[in-house]
Amino acid sequence: MKIKEFAVERYFAQYEFTAKYLLSSSDCDGYPMEFVLNLASAEEKERWNNLKLGYTETRGSLELREAIQQHYRTIELDEIIVSSPGEANFILMNVVLSKGDHVICMAPMYQSLYEIAKSLETDISFWEPDQQQQDWYYDPAGLEKLIRPETKLTIVNFPHNPTGFSPSRVDYQRIIEIARKHNLILFSDEMYRFLDHNPKETLDSACDLYENAVSLWGTAKTFGLAGLRLGWLTSKNKEILQKVENFKDYLSICNSATSEVLATIALNHMDKFVQPNLQKIRRNLELFSEFHQQNKDLFDFSKPVTGSTAFIKLKIKGTALDFAEKLVKETGIMLLPAETFEYGDKHARIGFGRENFPEVLEIFGNYLASAAH
Ligand SMILES: Cc1ncc(COP(=O)(O)O)c(C=O)c1O
């Protein structure tokens, strides 16, 4: 198998643990272990203290799957398989796709969501945002136009990284109906689920709405628990999930026992994680909106409605990559350039999930004011 480097992750590898400030992270600050364990019920604490560090169930422990199940409307325990999100994505593509299949995915998009499909010698079409709209908008009609007789899979990601786009309920239903009408498997990456800035706008998981949808969610973004390295696929299509389980025997076989217990506690106390994250995102977003008002000549900004990121357009002569490289060298601020999303060279991602955002924004503002770009 030949696969291209994962540009976003390579860029993070370069700077995430060396740059002084991060302005582009998509996850919220990681919660301390103590915070998680202090929330545990007596039963959960006992499970943690008596945990045996042997192999675990391939699909995830019963307690974890029960904790996951409560956040879906129709999903049964045997319609869940726990895995790291990257592994889940890798396996799903491998069991669903064959050479020559046609796949549709959004652009820009988290690279592994299309790169693995590409490495399996499939043909990829990108569902692009509507350029006529001022804000980010993905028109379901544009998606339908891309469908061919050999289209097998459509990959969507709502809340969307990096733009913060989420469809209206009407458009979401249209996307589901398009998939159903053309008998497509719908892979719905919901890693940023419940991070809607207005919680009334939270969409149902695709797996609750369509029998051939496979949804992906995990602990990294919604919960601020990226270090657990846990996610899960949920689907009414049991045949696909069985194939995923079989393939997993060749990779991790099963999940980290400690992560499973901690994730179970988190899922059973979701609001305790999500509410502080949302408060932080809302506060930082307000600050950034004001910052944009003062710097409209330097970049375009479409305020996201969901998730923890935005994708701004820099009004610069050079490339976003050069701009980001100069910025990190001169200020220690890491900014993720559009090139890492293979989406031109003028955009950059902003992440709103970090406590020190106001401080980093001030340094960024001073830099912009003093530098002639
Ligand atoms: C859309 C999307 N899907 C999947 C992932 C992978 O999640 P994790 O870091 O928990 O493996 C990410 C991480 O940034 C993401 O943005």
Short mmCIF file of C-alpha atoms and ligand atoms in Angstrom, two decimals:
data_model
loop_
_atom_site.label_atom_id
_atom_site.label_comp_id
_atom_site.label_asym_id
_atom_site.label_seq_id
_atom_site.Cartn_x
_atom_site.Cartn_y
_atom_site.Cartn_z
CA MET A 1 0.00 0.00 0.00
CA LYS A 2 1.36 3.39 -1.00
CA ILE A 3 -0.03 6.43 0.78
CA LYS A 4 0.83 10.12 0.68
CA GLU A 5 2.01 11.87 3.84
CA PHE A 6 -0.77 13.25 6.02
CA ALA A 7 0.00 16.96 5.62
CA VAL A 8 -1.90 18.34 8.64
CA GLU A 9 -0.40 15.76 10.97
CA ARG A 10 3.13 16.31 9.56
CA TYR A 11 2.78 20.05 10.17
CA PHE A 12 1.58 19.41 13.73
CA ALA A 13 4.45 16.97 14.22
CA GLN A 14 6.82 19.81 13.41
CA TYR A 15 5.33 22.40 15.76
CA GLU A 16 2.71 21.05 18.20
CA PHE A 17 5.24 20.33 20.93
CA THR A 18 7.86 22.93 20.03
CA ALA A 19 5.95 26.12 19.19
CA LYS A 20 5.22 28.31 22.20
CA TYR A 21 1.62 29.07 21.20
CA LEU A 22 -0.99 27.09 19.28
CA LEU A 23 -3.62 29.08 17.40
CA SER A 24 -4.93 26.30 15.17
CA SER A 25 -5.67 23.29 17.36
CA SER A 26 -8.97 21.59 16.66
CA ASP A 27 -9.22 19.92 20.05
CA CYS A 28 -10.12 21.65 23.30
CA ASP A 29 -7.59 21.67 26.15
CA GLY A 30 -7.04 18.17 27.51
CA TYR A 31 -8.74 17.57 30.87
CA PRO A 32 -6.55 16.35 33.74
CA MET A 33 -6.90 12.75 34.83
CA GLU A 34 -7.97 13.93 38.29
CA PHE A 35 -10.94 15.80 36.77
CA VAL A 36 -12.19 12.62 35.10
CA LEU A 37 -11.74 10.38 38.13
CA ASN A 38 -13.40 12.89 40.48
CA LEU A 39 -16.56 12.61 38.39
CA ALA A 40 -16.69 8.82 38.65
CA SER A 41 -19.56 7.19 40.52
CA ALA A 42 -18.74 4.66 43.27
CA GLU A 43 -19.23 1.85 40.75
CA GLU A 44 -17.02 3.51 38.13
CA LYS A 45 -14.30 4.15 40.74
CA GLU A 46 -14.37 0.52 41.74
CA ARG A 47 -14.06 -0.52 38.10
CA TRP A 48 -11.05 1.79 37.75
CA ASN A 49 -9.34 0.55 40.94
CA ASN A 50 -9.91 -3.12 40.12
CA LEU A 51 -9.11 -2.86 36.44
CA LYS A 52 -7.06 -5.77 35.14
CA LEU A 53 -4.67 -4.74 32.39
CA GLY A 54 -5.24 -7.71 30.15
CA TYR A 55 -6.74 -7.82 26.65
CA THR A 56 -10.16 -6.25 26.21
CA GLU A 57 -13.18 -7.07 24.02
CA THR A 58 -12.55 -6.20 20.36
CA ARG A 59 -15.80 -4.25 20.05
CA GLY A 60 -15.28 -2.41 23.34
CA SER A 61 -16.43 -3.32 26.86
CA LEU A 62 -20.13 -3.69 27.55
CA GLU A 63 -20.03 -0.75 30.00
CA LEU A 64 -18.41 1.49 27.40
CA ARG A 65 -20.86 0.50 24.68
CA GLU A 66 -23.76 1.16 27.07
CA ALA A 67 -22.29 4.57 27.84
CA ILE A 68 -22.04 5.25 24.09
CA GLN A 69 -25.53 3.91 23.31
CA GLN A 70 -27.28 6.50 25.50
CA HIS A 71 -26.16 9.28 23.12
CA TYR A 72 -27.95 7.77 20.10
CA ARG A 73 -31.66 7.34 19.49
CA THR A 74 -31.85 3.91 17.84
CA ILE A 75 -28.45 2.24 18.13
CA GLU A 76 -28.21 -1.20 19.75
CA LEU A 77 -25.16 -2.52 21.61
CA ASP A 78 -24.19 -4.74 18.68
CA GLU A 79 -24.28 -1.71 16.37
CA ILE A 80 -21.21 -0.15 18.01
CA ILE A 81 -17.52 -0.90 17.57
CA VAL A 82 -14.88 0.99 19.53
CA SER A 83 -11.47 1.74 18.02
CA SER A 84 -9.14 4.70 17.65
CA PRO A 85 -10.79 7.11 15.15
CA GLY A 86 -7.92 6.82 12.69
CA GLU A 87 -8.00 3.05 12.82
CA ALA A 88 -11.79 3.00 12.47
CA ASN A 89 -11.56 5.17 9.36
CA PHE A 90 -8.71 3.08 7.92
CA ILE A 91 -10.57 -0.19 8.44
CA LEU A 92 -13.89 1.11 7.19
CA MET A 93 -12.39 2.26 3.89
CA ASN A 94 -10.63 -1.08 3.50
CA VAL A 95 -13.72 -3.20 4.06
CA VAL A 96 -16.11 -1.07 2.02
CA LEU A 97 -14.04 0.00 -1.00
CA SER A 98 -12.49 -1.81 -3.95
CA LYS A 99 -10.32 -0.61 -6.82
CA GLY A 100 -12.37 1.43 -9.31
CA ASP A 101 -15.11 2.46 -6.88
CA HIS A 102 -16.11 6.09 -6.95
CA VAL A 103 -16.06 8.05 -3.69
CA ILE A 104 -17.34 11.55 -2.93
CA CYS A 105 -15.96 13.62 -0.09
CA MET A 106 -15.96 17.23 1.00
CA ALA A 107 -13.21 19.72 0.24
CA PRO A 108 -11.45 20.90 2.29
CA MET A 109 -11.47 17.89 4.56
CA TYR A 110 -9.39 16.05 7.15
CA GLN A 111 -6.99 14.28 4.80
CA SER A 112 -7.26 10.70 6.07
CA LEU A 113 -10.94 10.75 5.17
CA TYR A 114 -10.05 10.73 1.46
CA GLU A 115 -6.37 9.71 1.34
CA ILE A 116 -7.01 6.15 2.49
CA ALA A 117 -9.75 5.78 -0.10
CA LYS A 118 -7.31 7.12 -2.72
CA SER A 119 -4.64 4.63 -1.68
CA LEU A 120 -7.14 1.84 -2.42
CA GLU A 121 -7.17 3.01 -6.07
CA THR A 122 -10.63 4.47 -5.95
CA ASP A 123 -11.69 7.52 -7.89
CA ILE A 124 -12.41 10.56 -5.71
CA SER A 125 -14.66 13.53 -6.45
CA PHE A 126 -14.67 16.54 -4.16
CA TRP A 127 -17.86 18.23 -3.01
CA GLU A 128 -16.76 21.87 -2.99
CA PRO A 129 -18.33 24.73 -1.04
CA ASP A 130 -20.62 27.02 -3.03
CA GLN A 131 -18.40 29.91 -4.17
CA GLN A 132 -21.42 32.21 -4.72
CA GLN A 133 -22.12 32.29 -0.98
CA GLN A 134 -20.27 34.60 1.37
CA ASP A 135 -20.31 32.07 4.22
CA TRP A 136 -19.20 28.46 3.90
CA TYR A 137 -22.06 26.51 2.34
CA TYR A 138 -22.22 23.01 0.88
CA ASP A 139 -25.22 22.65 -1.41
CA PRO A 140 -26.78 19.14 -1.45
CA ALA A 141 -27.58 19.71 -5.15
CA GLY A 142 -23.81 19.97 -5.76
CA LEU A 143 -23.33 16.63 -4.03
CA GLU A 144 -25.99 14.91 -6.11
CA LYS A 145 -24.43 16.16 -9.35
CA LEU A 146 -21.24 14.24 -8.50
CA ILE A 147 -22.94 10.86 -8.25
CA ARG A 148 -22.10 8.25 -10.92
CA PRO A 149 -23.29 4.66 -11.41
CA GLU A 150 -20.11 3.38 -9.71
CA THR A 151 -20.35 5.70 -6.69
CA LYS A 152 -20.10 3.59 -3.58
CA LEU A 153 -19.41 5.91 -0.69
CA THR A 154 -20.04 9.50 0.33
CA ILE A 155 -18.01 10.98 3.17
CA VAL A 156 -19.29 13.95 5.11
CA ASN A 157 -18.05 15.68 8.23
CA PHE A 158 -20.50 17.76 10.28
CA PRO A 159 -19.58 19.72 12.39
CA HIS A 160 -17.01 20.39 9.72
CA ASN A 161 -13.29 20.69 10.26
CA PRO A 162 -11.95 23.23 9.31
CA THR A 163 -14.81 25.58 8.29
CA GLY A 164 -17.24 25.12 11.21
CA PHE A 165 -20.04 24.48 8.71
CA SER A 166 -23.09 22.42 9.57
CA PRO A 167 -26.08 21.95 7.25
CA SER A 168 -29.61 23.06 8.13
CA ARG A 169 -31.92 20.22 9.16
CA VAL A 170 -33.60 20.44 5.74
CA ASP A 171 -30.28 20.15 3.88
CA TYR A 172 -29.13 17.36 6.18
CA GLN A 173 -32.28 15.41 5.40
CA ARG A 174 -31.67 16.04 1.68
CA ILE A 175 -28.15 14.62 1.97
CA ILE A 176 -29.53 11.50 3.68
CA GLU A 177 -32.25 11.15 1.03
CA ILE A 178 -29.68 11.50 -1.77
CA ALA A 179 -27.60 8.71 -0.22
CA ARG A 180 -30.71 6.52 0.16
CA LYS A 181 -31.97 7.20 -3.37
CA HIS A 182 -28.62 6.25 -4.92
CA ASN A 183 -27.98 3.40 -2.48
CA LEU A 184 -24.72 4.88 -1.22
CA ILE A 185 -22.94 4.12 2.00
CA LEU A 186 -22.73 7.35 3.95
CA PHE A 187 -19.67 7.72 6.17
CA SER A 188 -20.48 10.50 8.59
CA ASP A 189 -17.52 11.79 10.59
CA GLU A 190 -19.11 13.33 13.68
CA MET A 191 -15.95 13.85 15.71
CA TYR A 192 -17.09 17.37 16.75
CA ARG A 193 -20.60 16.26 17.74
CA PHE A 194 -22.41 18.41 20.35
CA LEU A 195 -20.03 21.34 19.86
CA ASP A 196 -22.83 23.38 18.27
CA HIS A 197 -22.67 26.98 19.41
CA ASN A 198 -26.47 26.92 19.63
CA PRO A 199 -27.28 23.47 21.08
CA LYS A 200 -30.78 23.60 19.51
CA GLU A 201 -29.05 23.10 16.18
CA THR A 202 -27.43 19.77 17.04
CA LEU A 203 -28.18 17.26 14.31
CA ASP A 204 -29.11 13.63 14.88
CA SER A 205 -26.32 11.21 14.17
CA ALA A 206 -26.54 9.93 10.59
CA CYS A 207 -26.61 6.32 11.87
CA ASP A 208 -29.97 7.09 13.54
CA LEU A 209 -31.44 8.36 10.28
CA TYR A 210 -30.17 6.07 7.54
CA GLU A 211 -29.66 2.31 7.53
CA ASN A 212 -26.50 2.49 5.40
CA ALA A 213 -24.82 5.27 7.33
CA VAL A 214 -21.73 4.61 9.41
CA SER A 215 -21.07 7.34 11.96
CA LEU A 216 -17.77 8.10 13.66
CA TRP A 217 -17.45 9.93 16.97
CA GLY A 218 -14.81 9.95 19.67
CA THR A 219 -13.37 11.50 22.80
CA ALA A 220 -10.82 13.93 21.30
CA LYS A 221 -12.84 16.98 20.33
CA THR A 222 -16.21 16.96 22.12
CA PHE A 223 -14.73 15.80 25.41
CA GLY A 224 -11.20 17.24 25.41
CA LEU A 225 -9.80 13.74 25.90
CA ALA A 226 -7.64 13.30 22.80
CA GLY A 227 -5.04 11.34 24.76
CA LEU A 228 -7.44 8.43 25.27
CA ARG A 229 -7.17 7.75 21.51
CA LEU A 230 -10.70 6.37 21.44
CA GLY A 231 -13.55 6.61 19.01
CA TRP A 232 -16.37 4.41 17.78
CA LEU A 233 -18.29 3.50 14.68
CA THR A 234 -22.05 3.14 14.94
CA SER A 235 -24.25 1.70 12.21
CA LYS A 236 -27.44 -0.22 11.52
CA ASN A 237 -25.48 -2.05 8.84
CA LYS A 238 -24.27 -4.98 10.95
CA GLU A 239 -22.54 -6.64 8.02
CA ILE A 240 -20.14 -3.71 7.67
CA LEU A 241 -19.47 -3.63 11.41
CA GLN A 242 -18.70 -7.35 11.43
CA LYS A 243 -16.18 -6.81 8.63
CA VAL A 244 -14.62 -3.97 10.63
CA GLU A 245 -14.31 -6.24 13.67
CA ASN A 246 -12.66 -8.98 11.58
CA PHE A 247 -10.15 -6.53 10.07
CA LYS A 248 -9.28 -5.05 13.45
CA ASP A 249 -7.69 -8.39 14.43
CA TYR A 250 -4.83 -7.42 12.09
CA LEU A 251 -4.29 -4.04 13.73
CA SER A 252 -4.84 -3.17 17.41
CA ILE A 253 -7.04 -6.27 18.11
CA CYS A 254 -8.64 -4.43 21.01
CA ASN A 255 -8.57 -1.10 22.84
CA SER A 256 -6.56 0.24 25.75
CA ALA A 257 -8.18 -1.01 28.98
CA THR A 258 -7.47 2.22 30.87
CA SER A 259 -8.82 4.44 28.08
CA GLU A 260 -12.02 2.42 27.96
CA VAL A 261 -12.79 3.00 31.63
CA LEU A 262 -11.97 6.71 31.43
CA ALA A 263 -14.07 7.11 28.27
CA THR A 264 -16.98 5.34 29.99
CA ILE A 265 -16.84 7.86 32.86
CA ALA A 266 -16.69 10.75 30.38
CA LEU A 267 -19.65 9.52 28.34
CA ASN A 268 -21.69 9.04 31.50
CA HIS A 269 -20.97 12.66 32.53
CA MET A 270 -20.86 14.28 29.11
CA ASP A 271 -22.15 17.71 30.08
CA LYS A 272 -19.36 18.19 32.62
CA PHE A 273 -16.91 18.03 29.71
CA VAL A 274 -18.89 19.69 26.95
CA GLN A 275 -20.27 22.74 28.76
CA PRO A 276 -16.85 24.18 29.77
CA ASN A 277 -15.57 23.45 26.26
CA LEU A 278 -18.51 25.25 24.68
CA GLN A 279 -18.11 28.22 27.01
CA LYS A 280 -14.48 28.53 26.03
CA ILE A 281 -15.27 28.22 22.31
CA ARG A 282 -18.03 30.87 22.52
CA ARG A 283 -15.82 33.29 24.46
CA ASN A 284 -12.91 32.87 22.04
CA LEU A 285 -15.18 33.17 19.04
CA GLU A 286 -16.54 36.49 20.32
CA LEU A 287 -12.99 37.76 20.83
CA PHE A 288 -12.04 36.64 17.36
CA SER A 289 -15.10 38.29 15.80
CA GLU A 290 -14.08 41.61 17.41
CA PHE A 291 -10.51 41.03 16.28
CA HIS A 292 -11.80 40.53 12.75
CA GLN A 293 -13.79 43.80 12.88
CA GLN A 294 -10.51 45.59 13.61
CA ASN A 295 -8.56 43.71 10.94
CA LYS A 296 -10.99 43.34 8.05
CA ASP A 297 -8.36 44.53 5.60
CA LEU A 298 -6.11 41.61 6.58
CA PHE A 299 -8.40 38.58 6.38
CA ASP A 300 -11.94 37.36 5.65
CA PHE A 301 -13.75 35.46 8.36
CA SER A 302 -17.03 33.60 8.16
CA LYS A 303 -18.24 32.97 11.71
CA PRO A 304 -18.66 29.23 12.26
CA VAL A 305 -21.93 27.92 13.68
CA THR A 306 -20.48 24.76 15.12
CA GLY A 307 -17.29 22.96 16.12
CA SER A 308 -14.04 24.37 17.44
CA THR A 309 -12.44 25.76 14.28
CA ALA A 310 -12.81 28.38 11.54
CA PHE A 311 -11.06 28.69 8.19
CA ILE A 312 -10.05 32.29 7.50
CA LYS A 313 -8.86 33.73 4.19
CA LEU A 314 -5.67 35.74 4.49
CA LYS A 315 -5.45 38.80 2.25
CA ILE A 316 -1.76 38.30 1.53
CA LYS A 317 0.36 38.40 -1.61
CA GLY A 318 2.43 35.33 -0.74
CA THR A 319 1.33 31.91 0.40
CA ALA A 320 -0.32 30.88 3.67
CA LEU A 321 2.54 28.43 4.23
CA ASP A 322 5.18 31.17 4.00
CA PHE A 323 3.07 33.39 6.23
CA ALA A 324 2.71 30.61 8.84
CA GLU A 325 6.41 29.76 8.76
CA LYS A 326 7.40 33.39 9.30
CA LEU A 327 4.81 33.75 12.07
CA VAL A 328 6.02 30.75 14.03
CA LYS A 329 9.64 31.82 13.71
CA GLU A 330 9.01 35.40 14.78
CA THR A 331 6.35 34.93 17.49
CA GLY A 332 6.26 31.23 18.38
CA ILE A 333 2.62 31.03 17.19
CA MET A 334 1.71 27.96 15.17
CA LEU A 335 -0.93 28.63 12.51
CA LEU A 336 -2.12 25.83 10.23
CA PRO A 337 -1.88 26.90 6.55
CA ALA A 338 -4.33 25.89 3.80
CA GLU A 339 -1.65 23.89 1.99
CA THR A 340 -1.95 21.22 4.68
CA PHE A 341 -5.58 20.80 3.63
CA GLU A 342 -4.63 20.76 -0.06
CA TYR A 343 -7.01 23.69 -0.40
CA GLY A 344 -5.12 26.45 -2.18
CA ASP A 345 -2.61 28.69 -0.40
CA LYS A 346 -4.56 31.56 1.13
CA HIS A 347 -6.55 30.09 4.03
CA ALA A 348 -5.55 29.21 7.57
CA ARG A 349 -7.33 27.38 10.37
CA ILE A 350 -8.09 29.02 13.71
CA GLY A 351 -8.87 26.85 16.76
CA PHE A 352 -11.10 28.17 19.56
CA GLY A 353 -10.82 25.44 22.17
CA ARG A 354 -7.86 26.70 24.16
CA GLU A 355 -7.87 28.64 27.42
CA ASN A 356 -4.87 30.81 26.45
CA PHE A 357 -6.56 31.96 23.21
CA PRO A 358 -6.88 35.64 24.37
CA GLU A 359 -3.15 35.82 25.10
CA VAL A 360 -2.19 34.21 21.79
CA LEU A 361 -4.59 36.45 19.88
CA GLU A 362 -3.03 39.55 21.41
CA ILE A 363 0.45 38.47 20.30
CA PHE A 364 -0.93 37.61 16.86
CA GLY A 365 -2.61 41.06 16.66
CA ASN A 366 0.61 42.86 17.62
CA TYR A 367 2.48 40.90 14.99
CA LEU A 368 -0.06 41.77 12.29
CA ALA A 369 0.02 45.44 13.29
CA SER A 370 3.80 45.66 13.21
CA ALA A 371 4.55 43.51 10.16
CA ALA A 372 4.04 44.80 6.64
CA HIS A 373 2.27 42.01 4.78
C1 LIG B 1 -12.72 15.44 11.08
C2 LIG B 1 -11.80 14.60 11.92
N1 LIG B 1 -11.95 13.27 11.93
C3 LIG B 1 -11.13 12.48 12.65
C4 LIG B 1 -10.13 13.00 13.42
C5 LIG B 1 -9.24 12.09 14.20
O1 LIG B 1 -9.52 12.13 15.56
P1 LIG B 1 -8.47 11.62 16.63
O2 LIG B 1 -7.43 12.69 16.73
O3 LIG B 1 -9.19 11.41 17.89
O4 LIG B 1 -7.86 10.36 16.09
C6 LIG B 1 -9.92 14.39 13.41
C7 LIG B 1 -8.80 14.98 14.19
O5 LIG B 1 -8.43 16.12 14.02
C8 LIG B 1 -10.79 15.21 12.66
O6 LIG B 1 -10.65 16.54 12.64
#
